[in-house]
Short mmCIF file of C-alpha atoms in Angstrom, two decimals:
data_model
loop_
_atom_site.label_atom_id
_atom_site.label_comp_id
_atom_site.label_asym_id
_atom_site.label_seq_id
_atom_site.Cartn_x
_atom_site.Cartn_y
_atom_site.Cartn_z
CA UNK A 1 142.95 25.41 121.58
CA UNK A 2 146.68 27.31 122.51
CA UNK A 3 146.53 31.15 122.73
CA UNK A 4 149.96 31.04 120.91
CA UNK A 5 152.05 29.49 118.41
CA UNK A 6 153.82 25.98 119.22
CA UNK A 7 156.78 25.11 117.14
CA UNK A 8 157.95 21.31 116.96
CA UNK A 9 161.20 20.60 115.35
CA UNK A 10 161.71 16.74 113.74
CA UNK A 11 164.94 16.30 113.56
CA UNK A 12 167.67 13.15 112.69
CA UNK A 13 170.56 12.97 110.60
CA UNK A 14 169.55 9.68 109.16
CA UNK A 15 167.15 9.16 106.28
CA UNK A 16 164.11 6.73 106.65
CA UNK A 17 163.80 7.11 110.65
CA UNK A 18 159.87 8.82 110.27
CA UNK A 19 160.47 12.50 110.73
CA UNK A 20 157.41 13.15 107.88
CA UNK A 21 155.18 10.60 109.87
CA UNK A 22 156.35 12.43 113.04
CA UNK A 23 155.58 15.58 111.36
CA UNK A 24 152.52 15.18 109.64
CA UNK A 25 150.68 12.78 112.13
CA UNK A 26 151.37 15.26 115.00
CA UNK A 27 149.78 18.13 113.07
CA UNK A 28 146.83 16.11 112.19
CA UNK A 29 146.19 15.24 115.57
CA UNK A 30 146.42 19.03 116.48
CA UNK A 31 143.90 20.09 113.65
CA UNK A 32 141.59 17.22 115.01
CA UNK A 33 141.77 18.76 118.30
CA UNK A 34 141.01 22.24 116.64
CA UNK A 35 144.34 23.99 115.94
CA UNK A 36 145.29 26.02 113.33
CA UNK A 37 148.08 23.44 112.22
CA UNK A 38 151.07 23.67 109.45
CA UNK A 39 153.86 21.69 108.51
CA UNK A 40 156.95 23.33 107.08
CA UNK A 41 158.64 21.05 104.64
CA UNK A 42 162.02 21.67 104.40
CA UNK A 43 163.28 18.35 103.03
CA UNK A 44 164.19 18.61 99.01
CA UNK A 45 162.83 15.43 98.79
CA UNK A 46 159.13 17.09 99.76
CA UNK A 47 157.40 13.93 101.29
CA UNK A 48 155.22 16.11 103.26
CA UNK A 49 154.06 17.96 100.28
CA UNK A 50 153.67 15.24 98.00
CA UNK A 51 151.53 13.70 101.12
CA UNK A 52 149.43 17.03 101.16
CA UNK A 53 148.91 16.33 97.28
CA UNK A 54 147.53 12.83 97.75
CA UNK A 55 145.06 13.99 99.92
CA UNK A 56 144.02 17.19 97.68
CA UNK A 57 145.10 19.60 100.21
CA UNK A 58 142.57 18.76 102.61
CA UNK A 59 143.90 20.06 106.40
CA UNK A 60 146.67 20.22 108.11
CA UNK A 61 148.36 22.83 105.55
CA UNK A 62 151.98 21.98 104.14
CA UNK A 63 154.23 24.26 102.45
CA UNK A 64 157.92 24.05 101.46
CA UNK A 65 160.96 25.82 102.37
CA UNK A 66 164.38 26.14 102.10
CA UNK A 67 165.86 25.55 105.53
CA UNK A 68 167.56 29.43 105.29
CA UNK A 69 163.72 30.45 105.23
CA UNK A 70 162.17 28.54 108.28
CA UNK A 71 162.05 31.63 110.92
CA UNK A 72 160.73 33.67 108.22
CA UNK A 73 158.22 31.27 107.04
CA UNK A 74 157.57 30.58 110.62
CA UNK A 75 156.78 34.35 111.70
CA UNK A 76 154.71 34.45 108.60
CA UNK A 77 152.28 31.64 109.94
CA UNK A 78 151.93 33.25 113.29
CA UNK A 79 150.90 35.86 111.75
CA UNK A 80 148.24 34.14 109.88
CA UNK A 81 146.79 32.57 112.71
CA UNK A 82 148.70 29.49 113.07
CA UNK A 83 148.93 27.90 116.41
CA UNK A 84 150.73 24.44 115.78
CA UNK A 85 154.02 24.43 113.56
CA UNK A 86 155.73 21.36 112.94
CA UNK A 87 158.97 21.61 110.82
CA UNK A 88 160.21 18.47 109.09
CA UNK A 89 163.79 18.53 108.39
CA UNK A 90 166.65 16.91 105.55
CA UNK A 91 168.60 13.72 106.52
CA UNK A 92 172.27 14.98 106.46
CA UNK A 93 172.26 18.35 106.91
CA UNK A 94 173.31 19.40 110.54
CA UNK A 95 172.34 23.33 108.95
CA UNK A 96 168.60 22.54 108.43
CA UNK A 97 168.75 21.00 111.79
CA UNK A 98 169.93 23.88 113.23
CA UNK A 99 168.08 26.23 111.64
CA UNK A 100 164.55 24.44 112.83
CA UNK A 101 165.68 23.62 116.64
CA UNK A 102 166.69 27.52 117.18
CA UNK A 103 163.14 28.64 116.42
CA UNK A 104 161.31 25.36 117.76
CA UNK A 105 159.99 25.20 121.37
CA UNK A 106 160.46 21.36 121.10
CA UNK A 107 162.43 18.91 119.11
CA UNK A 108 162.21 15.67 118.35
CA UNK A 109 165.03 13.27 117.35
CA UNK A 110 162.81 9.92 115.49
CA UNK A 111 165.55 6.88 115.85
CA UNK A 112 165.16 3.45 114.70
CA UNK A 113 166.20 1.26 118.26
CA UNK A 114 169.48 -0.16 115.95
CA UNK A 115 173.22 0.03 116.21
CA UNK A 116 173.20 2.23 113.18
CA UNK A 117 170.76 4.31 113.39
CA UNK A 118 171.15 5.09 117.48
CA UNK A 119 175.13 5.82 116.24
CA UNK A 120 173.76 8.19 113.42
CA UNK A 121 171.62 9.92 116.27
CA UNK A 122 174.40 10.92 118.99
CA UNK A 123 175.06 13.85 115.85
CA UNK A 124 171.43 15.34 116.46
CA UNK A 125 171.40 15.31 120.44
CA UNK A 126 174.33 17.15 120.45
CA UNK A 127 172.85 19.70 118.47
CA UNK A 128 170.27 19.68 120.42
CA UNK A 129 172.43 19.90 123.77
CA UNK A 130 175.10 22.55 122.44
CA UNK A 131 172.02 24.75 121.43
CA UNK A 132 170.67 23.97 125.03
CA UNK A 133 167.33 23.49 123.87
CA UNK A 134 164.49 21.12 125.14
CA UNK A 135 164.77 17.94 123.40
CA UNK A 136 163.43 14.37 123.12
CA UNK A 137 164.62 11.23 121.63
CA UNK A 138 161.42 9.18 120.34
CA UNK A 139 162.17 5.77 119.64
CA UNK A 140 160.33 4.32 116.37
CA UNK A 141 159.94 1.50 114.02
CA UNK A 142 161.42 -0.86 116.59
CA UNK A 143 159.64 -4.56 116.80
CA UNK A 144 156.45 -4.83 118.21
CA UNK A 145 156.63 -7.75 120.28
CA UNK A 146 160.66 -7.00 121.13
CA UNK A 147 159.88 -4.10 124.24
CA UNK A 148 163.71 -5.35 125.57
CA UNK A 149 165.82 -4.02 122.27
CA UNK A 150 164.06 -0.35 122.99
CA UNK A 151 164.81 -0.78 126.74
CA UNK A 152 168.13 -1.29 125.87
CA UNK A 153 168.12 1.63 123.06
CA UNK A 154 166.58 3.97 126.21
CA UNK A 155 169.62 3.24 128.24
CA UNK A 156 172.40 3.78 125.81
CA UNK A 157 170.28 7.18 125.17
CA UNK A 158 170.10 8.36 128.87
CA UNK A 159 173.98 7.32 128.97
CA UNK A 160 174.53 10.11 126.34
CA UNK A 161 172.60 12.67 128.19
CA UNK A 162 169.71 11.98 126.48
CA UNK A 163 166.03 12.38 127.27
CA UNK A 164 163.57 9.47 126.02
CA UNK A 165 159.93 9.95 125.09
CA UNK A 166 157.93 7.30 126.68
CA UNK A 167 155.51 6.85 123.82
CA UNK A 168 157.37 4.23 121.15
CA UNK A 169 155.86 4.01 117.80
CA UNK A 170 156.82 0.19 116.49
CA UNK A 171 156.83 -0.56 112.96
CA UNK A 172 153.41 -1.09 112.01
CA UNK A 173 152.30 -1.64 108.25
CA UNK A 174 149.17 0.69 108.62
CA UNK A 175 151.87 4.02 108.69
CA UNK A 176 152.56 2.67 105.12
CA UNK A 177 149.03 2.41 103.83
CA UNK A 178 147.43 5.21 105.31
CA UNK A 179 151.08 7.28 104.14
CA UNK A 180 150.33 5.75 100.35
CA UNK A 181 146.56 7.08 100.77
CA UNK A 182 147.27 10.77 101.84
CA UNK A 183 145.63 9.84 104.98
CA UNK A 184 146.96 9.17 108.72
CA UNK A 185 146.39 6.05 110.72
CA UNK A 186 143.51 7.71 112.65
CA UNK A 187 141.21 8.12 109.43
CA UNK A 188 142.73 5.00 107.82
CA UNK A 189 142.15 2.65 110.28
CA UNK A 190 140.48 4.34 114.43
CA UNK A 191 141.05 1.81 116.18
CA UNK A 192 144.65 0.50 115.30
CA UNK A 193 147.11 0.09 117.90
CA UNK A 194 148.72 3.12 115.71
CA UNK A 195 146.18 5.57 116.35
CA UNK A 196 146.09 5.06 119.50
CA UNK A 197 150.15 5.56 119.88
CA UNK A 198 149.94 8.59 117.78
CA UNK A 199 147.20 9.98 120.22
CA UNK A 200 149.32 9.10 123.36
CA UNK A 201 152.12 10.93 121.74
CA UNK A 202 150.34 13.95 120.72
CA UNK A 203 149.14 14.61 124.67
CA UNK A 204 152.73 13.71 125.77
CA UNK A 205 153.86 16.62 123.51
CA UNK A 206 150.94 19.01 124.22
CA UNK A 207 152.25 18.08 128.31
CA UNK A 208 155.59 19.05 127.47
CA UNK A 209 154.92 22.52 125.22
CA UNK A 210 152.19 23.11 127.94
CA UNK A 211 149.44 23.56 125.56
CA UNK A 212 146.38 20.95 127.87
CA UNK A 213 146.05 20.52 130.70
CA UNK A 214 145.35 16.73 131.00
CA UNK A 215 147.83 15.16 133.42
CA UNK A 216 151.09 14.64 131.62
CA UNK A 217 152.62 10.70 131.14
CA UNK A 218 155.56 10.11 132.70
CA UNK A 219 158.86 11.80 131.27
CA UNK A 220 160.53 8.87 131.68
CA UNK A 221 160.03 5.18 130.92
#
């Protein structure tokens, strides 16, 4: 269990690239492992929240924000107790984005491995790079059975300046079903090929906020 708070950003410009599942997922898997874990909603749309509803508020906690209230909301938590903060942020709106990477120890930038969506995310690296802070592109909803259209995505990425988590989560239905349920794939369904990635990513990230100390993955792939 960390000593001190760990702040994740999530990140993207574009709508529909899995910041919530990024969000929420990673702070279940840090209450499972016996955090104190939150997730700030800052999205008007609320996804997170409404998720928290669906599963009648059972742990991690999620409350709401307005992206002008993040550090404050943030400070609050650590105060509380809180030891794992993720922060999911608002498709178009570079401010929010901002806002949540300047108090985060770690961001992540979701991106779908497509022309569109790996344009949309050169706006969010940027960010990320004129703040000079530590982030990671993670590279999701791609085709299961396609591995060469993300090895291509990785290397237009690391031609930006880009760094590339090596955990990919691929589109699989079971995000959807466990999503629709209030759960996440690792009490909807153990032993999908989901759970597992969502494990692997959660120990990449503890590696890289240096909250365990089992051997970190690579930080490339």
């Amino acid at each position: 269990m960390s000593t001190r708070t760990r702040t994740l950003a999530i990140v993207s410009q574009k709508g529909g690239v899995g910041k919530t599942t990024l969000a929420i997922h990673l702070a279940a898997a840090a209450h499972e492992r016996g955090e104190t874990s939150l997730i700030i909603d800052a999205d008007p749309q609320a996804s997170a929240c409404d998720w928290s509803s669906w599963r009648s508020g059972a742990a991690p906690e999620v409350i709401d924000t307005a992206p002008s209230r993040i550090k404050a909301k943030i400070d609050l938590a650590c105060g509380q107790g809180a030891t794992f903060i993720t922060i999911d942020t608002p498709p178009h709106a570079e401010n929010a984005a901002a806002a949540a990477v300047e108090v985060a120890d770690l961001a992540l930038i979701p991106c779908r491995p497509s022309a569109f969506d790996l344009a949309a995310m050169r706006t969010s690296l940027r960010l990320i790079q004129l703040m000079n802070r530590n982030g990671w592109v993670v590279l999701t909803a791609g085709p299961p059975n396609a591995p060469r259209i993300c090895e291509d995505a990785k290397l237009l990425i690391r031609d930006l300046g880009g760094k590339v988590c090596p955990i990919t989560l691929p589109e699989r239905a079971v995000h959807r079903h466990a999503s629709a349920s209030g759960q996440t794939v690792s009490e909807f369904e153990p032993a999908s090929k989901a759970a597992v990635e969502i494990s692997q990513l959660y120990e990449w990230t503890c590696a890289q906020l240096n909250m365990s100390t089992i051997a970190s993955l690579e930080t490339t792939a």
